[in-house]
XYZ file of C-alpha atoms in Angstrom:
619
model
C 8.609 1.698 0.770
C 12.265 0.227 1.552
C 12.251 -3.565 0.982
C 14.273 -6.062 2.304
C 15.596 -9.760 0.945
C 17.653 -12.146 3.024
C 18.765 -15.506 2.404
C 20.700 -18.658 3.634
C 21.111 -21.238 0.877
C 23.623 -23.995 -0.789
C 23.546 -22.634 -3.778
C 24.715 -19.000 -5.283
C 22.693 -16.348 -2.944
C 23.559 -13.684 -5.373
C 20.921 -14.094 -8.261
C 18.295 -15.156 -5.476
C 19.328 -11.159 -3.935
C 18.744 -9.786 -7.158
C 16.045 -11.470 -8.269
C 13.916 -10.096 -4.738
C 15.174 -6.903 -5.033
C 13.569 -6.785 -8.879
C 10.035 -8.265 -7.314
C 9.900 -5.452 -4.551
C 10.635 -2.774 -7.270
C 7.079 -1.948 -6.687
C 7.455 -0.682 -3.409
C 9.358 2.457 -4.399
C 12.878 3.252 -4.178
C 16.350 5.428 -5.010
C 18.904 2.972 -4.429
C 19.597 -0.344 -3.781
C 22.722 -2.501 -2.506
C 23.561 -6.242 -0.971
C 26.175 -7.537 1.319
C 27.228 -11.213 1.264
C 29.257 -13.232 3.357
C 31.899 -14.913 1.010
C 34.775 -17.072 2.875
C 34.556 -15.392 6.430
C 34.234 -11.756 4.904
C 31.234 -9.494 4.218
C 31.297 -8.362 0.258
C 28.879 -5.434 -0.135
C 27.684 -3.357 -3.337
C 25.742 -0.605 -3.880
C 24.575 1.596 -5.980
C 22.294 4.629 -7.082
C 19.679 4.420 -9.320
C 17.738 1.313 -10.060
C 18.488 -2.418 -9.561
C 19.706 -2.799 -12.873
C 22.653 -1.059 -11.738
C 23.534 -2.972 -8.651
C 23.242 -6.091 -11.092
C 25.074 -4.663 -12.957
C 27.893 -3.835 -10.287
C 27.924 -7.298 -8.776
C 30.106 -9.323 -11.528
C 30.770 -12.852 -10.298
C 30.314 -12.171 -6.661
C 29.511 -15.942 -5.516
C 28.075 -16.431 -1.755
C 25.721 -18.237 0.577
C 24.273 -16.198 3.187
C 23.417 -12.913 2.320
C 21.071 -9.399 2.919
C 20.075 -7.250 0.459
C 17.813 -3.393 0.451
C 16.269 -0.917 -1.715
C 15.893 2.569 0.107
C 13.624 4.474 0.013
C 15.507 7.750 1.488
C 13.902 9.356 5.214
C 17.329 10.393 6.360
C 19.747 11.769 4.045
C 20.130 11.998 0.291
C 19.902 9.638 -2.771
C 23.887 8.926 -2.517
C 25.745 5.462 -2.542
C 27.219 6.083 1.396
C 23.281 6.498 2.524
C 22.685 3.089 0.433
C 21.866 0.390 2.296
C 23.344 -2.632 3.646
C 25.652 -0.123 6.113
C 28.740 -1.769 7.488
C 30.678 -1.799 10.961
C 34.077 -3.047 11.390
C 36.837 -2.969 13.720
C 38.794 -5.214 16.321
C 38.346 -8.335 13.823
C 34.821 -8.100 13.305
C 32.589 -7.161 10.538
C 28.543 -6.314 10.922
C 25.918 -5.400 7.950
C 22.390 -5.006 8.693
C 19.706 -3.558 6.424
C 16.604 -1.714 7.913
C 13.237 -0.878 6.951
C 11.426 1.509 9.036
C 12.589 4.860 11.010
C 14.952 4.647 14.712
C 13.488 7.662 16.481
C 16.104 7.810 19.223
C 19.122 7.608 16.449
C 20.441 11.151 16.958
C 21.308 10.522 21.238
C 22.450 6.854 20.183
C 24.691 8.410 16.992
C 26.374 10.932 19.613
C 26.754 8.105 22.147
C 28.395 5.949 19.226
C 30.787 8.452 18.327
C 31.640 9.114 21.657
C 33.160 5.610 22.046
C 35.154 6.236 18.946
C 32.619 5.070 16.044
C 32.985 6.807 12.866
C 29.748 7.121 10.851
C 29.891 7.669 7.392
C 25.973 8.612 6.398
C 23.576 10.571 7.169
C 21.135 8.093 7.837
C 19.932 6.658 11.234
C 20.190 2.720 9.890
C 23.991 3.355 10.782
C 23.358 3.313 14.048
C 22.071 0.399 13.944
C 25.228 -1.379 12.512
C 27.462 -0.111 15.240
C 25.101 -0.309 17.591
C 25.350 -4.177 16.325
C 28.745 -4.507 16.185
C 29.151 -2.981 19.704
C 27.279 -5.431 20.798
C 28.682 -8.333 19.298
C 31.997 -7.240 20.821
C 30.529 -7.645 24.052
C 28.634 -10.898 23.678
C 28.940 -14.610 22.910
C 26.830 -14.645 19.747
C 25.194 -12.855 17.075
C 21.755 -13.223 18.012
C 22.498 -12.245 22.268
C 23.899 -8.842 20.262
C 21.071 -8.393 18.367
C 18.627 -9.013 21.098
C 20.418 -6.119 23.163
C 20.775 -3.558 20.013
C 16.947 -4.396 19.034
C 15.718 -3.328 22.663
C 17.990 -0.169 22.289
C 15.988 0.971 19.762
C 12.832 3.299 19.623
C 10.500 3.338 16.628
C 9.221 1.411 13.746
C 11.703 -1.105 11.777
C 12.297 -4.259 10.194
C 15.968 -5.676 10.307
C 18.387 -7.954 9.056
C 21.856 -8.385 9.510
C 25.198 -10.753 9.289
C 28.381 -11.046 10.783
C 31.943 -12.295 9.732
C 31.982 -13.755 13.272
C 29.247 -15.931 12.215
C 29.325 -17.335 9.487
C 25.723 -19.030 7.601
C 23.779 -17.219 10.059
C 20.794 -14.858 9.427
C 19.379 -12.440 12.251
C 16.140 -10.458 11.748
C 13.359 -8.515 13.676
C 10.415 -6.687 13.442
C 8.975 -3.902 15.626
C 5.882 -2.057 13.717
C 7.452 -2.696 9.884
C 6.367 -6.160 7.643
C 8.551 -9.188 7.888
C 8.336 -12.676 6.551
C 10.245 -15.903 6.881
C 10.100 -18.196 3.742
C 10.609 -21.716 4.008
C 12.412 -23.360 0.992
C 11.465 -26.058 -0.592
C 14.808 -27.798 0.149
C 15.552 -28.270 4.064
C 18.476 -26.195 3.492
C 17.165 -23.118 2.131
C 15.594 -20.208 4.154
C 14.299 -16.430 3.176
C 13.603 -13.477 4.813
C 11.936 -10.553 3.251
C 9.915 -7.365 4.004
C 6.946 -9.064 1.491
C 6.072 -12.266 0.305
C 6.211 -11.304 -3.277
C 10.098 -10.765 -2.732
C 9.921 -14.905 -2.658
C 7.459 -16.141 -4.259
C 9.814 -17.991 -7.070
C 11.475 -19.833 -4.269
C 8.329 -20.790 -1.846
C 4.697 -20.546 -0.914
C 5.214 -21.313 2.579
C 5.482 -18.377 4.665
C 5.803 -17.608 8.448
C 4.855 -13.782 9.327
C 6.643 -12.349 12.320
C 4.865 -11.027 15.061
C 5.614 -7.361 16.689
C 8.526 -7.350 18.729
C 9.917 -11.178 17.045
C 13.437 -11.881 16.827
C 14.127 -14.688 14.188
C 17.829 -16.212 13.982
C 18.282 -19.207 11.281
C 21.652 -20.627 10.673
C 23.185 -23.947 9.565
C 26.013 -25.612 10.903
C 27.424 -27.101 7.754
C 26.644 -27.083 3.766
C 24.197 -30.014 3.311
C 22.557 -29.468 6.357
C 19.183 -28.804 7.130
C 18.229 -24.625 7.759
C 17.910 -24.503 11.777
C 15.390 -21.447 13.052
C 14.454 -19.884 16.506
C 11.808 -17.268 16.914
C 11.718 -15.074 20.076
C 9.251 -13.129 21.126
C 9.705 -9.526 22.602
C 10.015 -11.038 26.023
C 13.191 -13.189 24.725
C 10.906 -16.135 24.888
C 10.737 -19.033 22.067
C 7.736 -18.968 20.600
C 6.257 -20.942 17.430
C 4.566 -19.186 14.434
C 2.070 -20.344 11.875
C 3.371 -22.207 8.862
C 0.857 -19.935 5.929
C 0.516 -21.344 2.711
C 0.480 -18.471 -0.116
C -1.389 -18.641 -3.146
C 0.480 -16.042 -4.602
C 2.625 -17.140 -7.316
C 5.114 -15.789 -9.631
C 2.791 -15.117 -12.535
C 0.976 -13.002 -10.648
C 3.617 -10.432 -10.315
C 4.895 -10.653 -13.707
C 3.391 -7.966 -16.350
C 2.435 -10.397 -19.104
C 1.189 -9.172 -22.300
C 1.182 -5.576 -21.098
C 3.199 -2.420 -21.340
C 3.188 -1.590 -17.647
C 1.459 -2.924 -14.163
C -0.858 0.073 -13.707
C -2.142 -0.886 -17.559
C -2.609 -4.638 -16.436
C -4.269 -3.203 -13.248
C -6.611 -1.427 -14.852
C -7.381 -3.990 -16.798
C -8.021 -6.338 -14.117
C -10.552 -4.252 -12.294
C -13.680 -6.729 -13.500
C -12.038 -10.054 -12.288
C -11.037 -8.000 -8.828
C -14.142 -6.952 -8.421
C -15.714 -10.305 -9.151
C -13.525 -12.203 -7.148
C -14.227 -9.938 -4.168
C -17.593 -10.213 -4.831
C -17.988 -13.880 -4.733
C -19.568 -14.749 -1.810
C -22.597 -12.867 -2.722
C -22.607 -13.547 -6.799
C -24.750 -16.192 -6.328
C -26.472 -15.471 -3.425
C -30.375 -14.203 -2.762
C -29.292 -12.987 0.417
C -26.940 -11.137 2.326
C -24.726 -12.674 5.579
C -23.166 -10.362 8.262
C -21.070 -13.719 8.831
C -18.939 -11.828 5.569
C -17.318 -9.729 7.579
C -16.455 -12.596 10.507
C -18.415 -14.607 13.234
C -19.096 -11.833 15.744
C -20.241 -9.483 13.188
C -24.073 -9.607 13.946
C -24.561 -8.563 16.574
C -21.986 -6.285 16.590
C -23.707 -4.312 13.584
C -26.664 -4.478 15.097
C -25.516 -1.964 17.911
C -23.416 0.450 15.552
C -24.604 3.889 15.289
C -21.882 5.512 14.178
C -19.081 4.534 11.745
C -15.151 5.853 11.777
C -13.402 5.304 9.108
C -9.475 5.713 9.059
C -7.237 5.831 6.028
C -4.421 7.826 4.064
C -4.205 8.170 -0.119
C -6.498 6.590 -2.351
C -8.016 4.241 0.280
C -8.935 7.286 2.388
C -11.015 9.108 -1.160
C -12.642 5.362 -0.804
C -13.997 6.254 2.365
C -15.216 9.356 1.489
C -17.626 7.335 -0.975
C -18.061 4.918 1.336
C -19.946 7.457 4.222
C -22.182 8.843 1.365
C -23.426 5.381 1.270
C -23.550 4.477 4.830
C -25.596 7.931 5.894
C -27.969 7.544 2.802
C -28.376 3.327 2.229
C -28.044 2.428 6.631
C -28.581 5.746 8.248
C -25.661 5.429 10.224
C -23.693 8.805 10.749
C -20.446 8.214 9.331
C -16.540 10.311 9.849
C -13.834 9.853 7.815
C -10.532 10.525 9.040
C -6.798 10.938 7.272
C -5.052 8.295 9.427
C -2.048 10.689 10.312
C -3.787 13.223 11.124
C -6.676 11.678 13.436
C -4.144 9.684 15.309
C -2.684 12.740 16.561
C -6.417 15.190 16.958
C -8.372 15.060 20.481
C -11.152 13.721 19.377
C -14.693 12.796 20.686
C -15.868 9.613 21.013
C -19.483 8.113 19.835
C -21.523 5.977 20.978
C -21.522 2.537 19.374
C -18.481 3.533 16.978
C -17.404 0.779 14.777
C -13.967 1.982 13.096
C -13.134 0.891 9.750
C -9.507 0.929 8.412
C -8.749 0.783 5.327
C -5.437 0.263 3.263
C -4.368 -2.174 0.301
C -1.363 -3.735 1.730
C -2.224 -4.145 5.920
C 0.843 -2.119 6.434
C 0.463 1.423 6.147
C 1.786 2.899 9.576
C -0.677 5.733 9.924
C -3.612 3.335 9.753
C -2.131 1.058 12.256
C -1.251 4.048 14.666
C -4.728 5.468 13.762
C -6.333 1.695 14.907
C -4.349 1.652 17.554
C -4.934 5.010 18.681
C -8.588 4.639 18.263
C -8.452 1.653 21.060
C -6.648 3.290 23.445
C -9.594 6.172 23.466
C -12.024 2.993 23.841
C -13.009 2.579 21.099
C -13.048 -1.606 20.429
C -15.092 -2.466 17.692
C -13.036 -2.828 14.617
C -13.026 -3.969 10.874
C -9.955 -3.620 8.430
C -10.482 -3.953 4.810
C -7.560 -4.944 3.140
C -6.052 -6.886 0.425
C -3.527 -9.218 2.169
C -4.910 -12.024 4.364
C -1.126 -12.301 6.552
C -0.766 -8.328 7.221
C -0.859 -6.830 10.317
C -4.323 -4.857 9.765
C -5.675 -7.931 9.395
C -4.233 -9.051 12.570
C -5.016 -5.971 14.695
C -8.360 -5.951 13.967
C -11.662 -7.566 15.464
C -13.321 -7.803 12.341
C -12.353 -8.237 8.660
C -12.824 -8.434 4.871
C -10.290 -9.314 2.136
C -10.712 -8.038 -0.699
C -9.461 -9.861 -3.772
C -7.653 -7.490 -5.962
C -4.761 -9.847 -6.104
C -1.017 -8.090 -6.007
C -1.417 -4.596 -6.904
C 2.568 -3.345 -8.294
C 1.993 -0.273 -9.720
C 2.800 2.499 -7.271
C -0.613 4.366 -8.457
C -3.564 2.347 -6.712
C -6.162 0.921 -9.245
C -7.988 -2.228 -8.412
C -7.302 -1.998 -4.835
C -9.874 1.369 -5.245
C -12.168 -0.486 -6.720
C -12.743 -3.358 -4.578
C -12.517 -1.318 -1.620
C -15.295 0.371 -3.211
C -17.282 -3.022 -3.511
C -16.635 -4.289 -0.506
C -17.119 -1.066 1.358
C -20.617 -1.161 -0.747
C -21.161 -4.763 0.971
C -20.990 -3.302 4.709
C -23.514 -0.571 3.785
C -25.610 -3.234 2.983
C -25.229 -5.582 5.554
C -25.418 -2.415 8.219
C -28.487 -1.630 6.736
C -29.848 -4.981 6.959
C -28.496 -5.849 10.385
C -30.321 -2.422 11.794
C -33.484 -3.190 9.684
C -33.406 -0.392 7.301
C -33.367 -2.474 4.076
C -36.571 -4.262 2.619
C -36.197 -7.985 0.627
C -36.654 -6.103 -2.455
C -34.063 -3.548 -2.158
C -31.652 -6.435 -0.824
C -32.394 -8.618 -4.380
C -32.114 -5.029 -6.391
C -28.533 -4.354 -4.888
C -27.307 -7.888 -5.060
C -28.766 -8.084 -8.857
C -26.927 -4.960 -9.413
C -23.184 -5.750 -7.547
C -23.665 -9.433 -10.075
C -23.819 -6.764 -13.035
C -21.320 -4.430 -11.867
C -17.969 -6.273 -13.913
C -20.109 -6.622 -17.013
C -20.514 -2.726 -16.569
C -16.789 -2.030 -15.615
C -15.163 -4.424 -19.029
C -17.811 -1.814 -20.605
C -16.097 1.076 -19.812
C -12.480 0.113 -20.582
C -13.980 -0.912 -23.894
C -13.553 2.942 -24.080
C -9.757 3.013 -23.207
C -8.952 4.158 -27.167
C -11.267 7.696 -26.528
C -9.712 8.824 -23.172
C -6.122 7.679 -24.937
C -7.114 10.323 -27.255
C -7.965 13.086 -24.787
C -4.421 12.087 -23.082
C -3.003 14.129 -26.244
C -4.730 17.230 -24.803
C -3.088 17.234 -21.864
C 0.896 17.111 -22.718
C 1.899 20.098 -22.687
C -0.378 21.328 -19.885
C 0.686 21.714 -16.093
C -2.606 22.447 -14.218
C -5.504 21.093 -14.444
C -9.279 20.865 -12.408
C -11.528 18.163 -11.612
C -15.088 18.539 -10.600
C -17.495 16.225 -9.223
C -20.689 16.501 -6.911
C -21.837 14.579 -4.291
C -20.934 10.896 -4.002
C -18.921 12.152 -6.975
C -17.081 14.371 -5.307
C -14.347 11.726 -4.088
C -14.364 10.476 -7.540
C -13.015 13.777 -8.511
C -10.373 13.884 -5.558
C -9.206 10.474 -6.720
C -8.969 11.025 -10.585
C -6.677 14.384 -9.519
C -4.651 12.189 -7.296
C -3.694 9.775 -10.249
C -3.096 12.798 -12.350
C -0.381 14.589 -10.456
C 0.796 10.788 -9.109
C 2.101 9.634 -12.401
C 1.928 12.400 -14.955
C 3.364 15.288 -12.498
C 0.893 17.514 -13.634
C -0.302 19.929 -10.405
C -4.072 18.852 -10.363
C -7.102 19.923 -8.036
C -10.647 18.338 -7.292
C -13.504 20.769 -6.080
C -16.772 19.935 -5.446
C -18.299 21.662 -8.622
C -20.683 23.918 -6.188
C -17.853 25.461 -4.730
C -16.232 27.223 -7.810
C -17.563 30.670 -7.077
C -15.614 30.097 -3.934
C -12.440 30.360 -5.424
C -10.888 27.961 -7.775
C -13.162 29.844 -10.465
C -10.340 32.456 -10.265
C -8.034 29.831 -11.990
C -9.807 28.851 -14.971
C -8.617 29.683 -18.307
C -7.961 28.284 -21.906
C -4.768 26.857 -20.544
C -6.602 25.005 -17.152
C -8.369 21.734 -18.859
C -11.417 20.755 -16.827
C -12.000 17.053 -15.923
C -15.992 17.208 -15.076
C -17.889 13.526 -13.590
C -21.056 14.227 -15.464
C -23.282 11.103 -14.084
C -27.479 11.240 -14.833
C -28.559 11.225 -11.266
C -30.122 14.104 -9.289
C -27.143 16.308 -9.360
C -27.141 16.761 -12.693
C -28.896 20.038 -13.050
C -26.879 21.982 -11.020
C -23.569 20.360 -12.214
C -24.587 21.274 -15.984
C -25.329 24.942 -14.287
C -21.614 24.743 -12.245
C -19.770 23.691 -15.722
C -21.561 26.750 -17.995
C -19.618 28.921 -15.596
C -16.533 27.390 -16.610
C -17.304 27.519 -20.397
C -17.860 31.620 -19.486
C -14.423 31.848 -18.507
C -12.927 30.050 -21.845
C -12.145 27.001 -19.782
C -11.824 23.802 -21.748
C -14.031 20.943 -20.075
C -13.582 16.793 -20.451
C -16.673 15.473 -19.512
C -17.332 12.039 -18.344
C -21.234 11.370 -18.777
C -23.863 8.879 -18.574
C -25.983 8.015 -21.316
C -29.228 10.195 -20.975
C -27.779 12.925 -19.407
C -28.069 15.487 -22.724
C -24.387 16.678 -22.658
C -22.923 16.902 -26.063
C -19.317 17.746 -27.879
C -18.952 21.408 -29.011
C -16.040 23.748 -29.203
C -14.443 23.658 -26.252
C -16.113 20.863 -24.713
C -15.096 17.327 -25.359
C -17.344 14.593 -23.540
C -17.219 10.783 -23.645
C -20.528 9.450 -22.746
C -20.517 5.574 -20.728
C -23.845 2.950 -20.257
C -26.753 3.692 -18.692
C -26.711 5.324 -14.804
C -25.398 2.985 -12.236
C -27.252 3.861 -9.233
C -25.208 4.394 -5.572
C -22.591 1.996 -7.652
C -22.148 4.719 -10.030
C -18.959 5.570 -8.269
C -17.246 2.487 -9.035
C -17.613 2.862 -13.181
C -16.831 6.205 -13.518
C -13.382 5.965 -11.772
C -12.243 4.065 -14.573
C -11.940 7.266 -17.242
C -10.062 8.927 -14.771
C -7.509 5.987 -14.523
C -7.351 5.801 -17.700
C -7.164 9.201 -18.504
C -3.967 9.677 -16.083
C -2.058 6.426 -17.223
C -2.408 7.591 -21.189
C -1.250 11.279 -20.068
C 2.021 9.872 -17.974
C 2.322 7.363 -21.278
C 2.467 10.242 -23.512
C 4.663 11.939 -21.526
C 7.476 9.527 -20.804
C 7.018 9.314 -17.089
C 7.395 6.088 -15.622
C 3.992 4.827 -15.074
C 5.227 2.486 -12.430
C 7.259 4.489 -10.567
C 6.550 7.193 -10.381
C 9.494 9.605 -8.517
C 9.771 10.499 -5.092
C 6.348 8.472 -3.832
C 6.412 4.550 -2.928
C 3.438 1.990 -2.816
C 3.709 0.455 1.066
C 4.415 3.247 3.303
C 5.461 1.982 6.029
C 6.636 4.738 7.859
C 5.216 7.702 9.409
């Protein structure tokens, strides 16, 4: 969601704003603005719109030390006051802080504020914190003494930064519950703060990540020298954090030869996959030592798996428990992270809870982990695609999956891998409780060393679901049917739909069409069908004759073998051969596909698409 890029340097901190501000794009956002501290005053822009703008806005604004935002807007509207940085001044002194995150006591501390005479000039509650700030730096000898008291004023989930006029080359920052990273430049007198690592990655590789409840101040006491830092912990203690090196690097967030992210992510999906596979490409056997030292015998007493997740990774679940219940006979729940974090639920014996999310930041799967170990529940594993996030942290065991950066706003190769390595913990479940024979191990592993030769297959098809894109222009509804393990295929291809194209889009499990969304088929409804050849099939062809009854027009996706062929009013594209239980995994692809050439041929913006962000950070 929001991001955030900070920065202390001897050279122009302007470009270095912008620049960060461009990288966390991604994220999502409706505005965007940066304050700088230029000879003993704060110089702030903002602006509406996209970063562009603000660049455009800044002119030859020349500084050292500066913060810089892109909102995301929780409280108040898309206008340049609710634009972050946000500004206090009065009785010589000047504060600007930008905030990630929500401050759930802002309304008492906003009528306390303008009780002692502060006037606020937004709607949002990150103004609080900047008189809240400035308050405090009234009443104490430095910066980061009134940012220690204004951080433990506040309730919620955030991540801050801030400067003062009072203090000059100084950076303050925290964290409570929201991403933030310190990067260390590569000259001694150069240091970053950011709300992600990709915000930096043309300036460093070396990274510290803030723990819950950190305070960081950095600050230099003259031009050439070195970048001083303290970190506090939440007890105001000093406390050293790991120096990580990245191996992210700039290339990897630029777009290369392609037309947009999601296009390149798409196209990705076979190296992902592989990549994430890679421990067990060229391997007879499987280890439970994959998913971290004390997984053995920690599988080998599961009898029950929860899995916890929001958006696209929580449709990867639902694949993920047809697998578990059919492959390791494990009884398997999946839960929407914001909503089981706030249900009474009961407890299982033996539960091993599984969150899942791309970044390591979503807040409703970290509540939902969280939430789940307060009810006792101890044993857990995150999959995730970033090694420093805070899933990865809060969890007992874990996977990384290798997607690489994932930009586009619309979740493709994360999906994917999930899917593979969620595949890789049936597996090893199964073999840790002895429900998988030597044969069926070498069949799976022979087919997971196939599986990207099978996905390049299918986007060797891009041109014929480009062509079905045409179809769907001018249409706002439209239906997507799957069946069993299928089923969540379905649920994710109508997610991408109405993501990125904004057309209003439904998945049913085909068997329940009689039980209402029959009613809603006409010519004008197209119907997306997942058509694999597995035992299914039958009743699926029966399910999809009851929409040709009703004039519908269907867009099948089919395996070869399964007898469905092209007629008026049915269009189908038929893929390779059956996939097995990875079947899942290939016939996402079309429906990627399929949504990315609609939004193209409707002049959406495929990467950002409006009102939704990638990270969401807050509840």
């Amino acid at each position: 969601m929001c991001g955030i890029v900070a920065a202390l340097v001897s050279r122009n901190v302007v470009p270095i704003l912008i620049g960060g501000l461009h990288q966390l794009e991604y994220r999502g956002y409706d505005s965007a603005g940066l304050a700088c501290l230029t000879n003993h005053h704060i110089e702030r822009v903002r602006a509406v719109g996209r970063v562009s703008e603000l660049e455009a806005s800044v002119g030859m604004l020349y500084a050292e030390t500066g913060i810089a935002h892109t909102r995301w807007a929780t409280h108040g509207a898309v206008t340049e006051d609710n634009a972050h940085p946000h500004l206090s001044q009065g009785s010589g002194l000047s504060v600007c802080v930008v905030h990630n995150g929500i401050i759930e006591n802002h309304a008492s501390l906003r009528a306390e504020l303008q009780e002692a005479g502060y006037v606020f000039t937004s709607q949002t509650d990150t103004e609080v914190v900047a008189h809240l700030l400035h308050r405090e730096r009234l009443r104490s000898e430095s910066l980061v003494e009134a940012f220690a008291r204004t951080r433990n004023a506040l309730r919620g989930a955030f991540a801050i930064a801030a400067i003062s006029d009072a203090d000059p080359s100084r950076l303050v920052a925290a964290r409570l519950g929201a991403p933030l990273v310190i990067g260390l430049g590569r000259d001694p007198d150069e240091a970053f703060v950011a709300s992600d690592a990709s915000a930096l990655v043309s300036h460093t590789q070396q990274f510290i990540y803030l723990e819950d409840g950190d305070l960081v101040t950095m600050w230099r006491e003259a031009r050439s020298d070195p970048v001083s830092r303290v970190i506090l912990n939440a007890q105001g203690i000093a406390v050293e954090r790991d120096i990580v090196q990245s191996s992210l690097r700039s290339e990897d967030v630029e777009l290369g030869p392609y037309a947009h992210y999601m296009q390149k992510e798409i196209a990705e999906q076979p190296g992902a996959v592989a990549a994430t596979l890679e421990m067990v490409m060229g391997a007879h056997t499987l280890s439970p030592n994959l998913f971290g030292s004390e997984a053995e015998p920690l599988f080998m007493r599961v009898r029950h798996v929860l899995i916890v997740a929001c958006g696209t990774s929580y449709h990867a679940g639902l694949v993920a428990r047809y697998w578990l219940e059919a492959i390791a006979g494990v009884s398997c729940s999946v839960e929407i992270a914001s909503e089981y974090r706030y249900r009474e639920s009961v407890n299982q014996d033996h539960t091993l809870v599984v969150a899942i999310s791309q970044s390591g930041e979503t807040a409703d799967t970290l509540a939902a982990l969280e939430h789940a170990r307060r009810r006792g529940l101890e044993d857990s594993l995150c999959i995730c695609n970033v090694p420093e996030s805070s899933l990865i942290r809060a969890s007992k065991l874990k996977f990384l999956t290798r997607a690489g950066p994932e930009i586009g706003v619309a979740s493709t190769k994360a999906f994917t891998t999930q899917l593979a390595a969620l595949f890789l913990l049936t597996l090893t479940l199964a073999k840790c409780q002895g429900r998988l024979t030597d044969q069926q191990e070498a069949d799976h592993i022979a087919s997971l060393r196939h599986l990207p030769t099978a996905l390049r297959a299918v986007l060797a098809e891009e041109a014929s679901f480009a062509a079905w894109a045409a179809r769907f222009v001018d249409k706002e509804h439209a239906l997507f049917l799957g069946r069993g393990i299928h089923y969540p295929i379905a649920l994710e291809g109508a997610l991408k739909l109405k993501e990125i194209s904004y057309i209003h889009a439904e998945a049913y499990a085909a068997g329940e069409l009689k039980h209402g969304p029959l009613a809603l088929v006409d010519a004008r409804m197209p119907v997306i069908a997942v058509a694999p050849n597995d035992q299914l099939l039958e009743k699926l062809r029966s399910n999809l004759e009851e929409v040709r009854a009703r004039g519908g027009q269907l867009f099948v996706v089919a395996d070869h073998g399964s007898g469905f062929e092209g007629s008026d009013g049915v269009d189908v594209i038929t893929l390779g051969d059956h996939a097995g239980p990875l079947s899942p995994i290939l016939h996402v692809l079309p429906l990627q596909l399929l949504s990315y050439h609609v939004a193209l041929a409707r002049g959406h913006d495929v990467d950002k698409p409006r009102n939704l962000a990638k990270s969401v950070t807050v509840e």
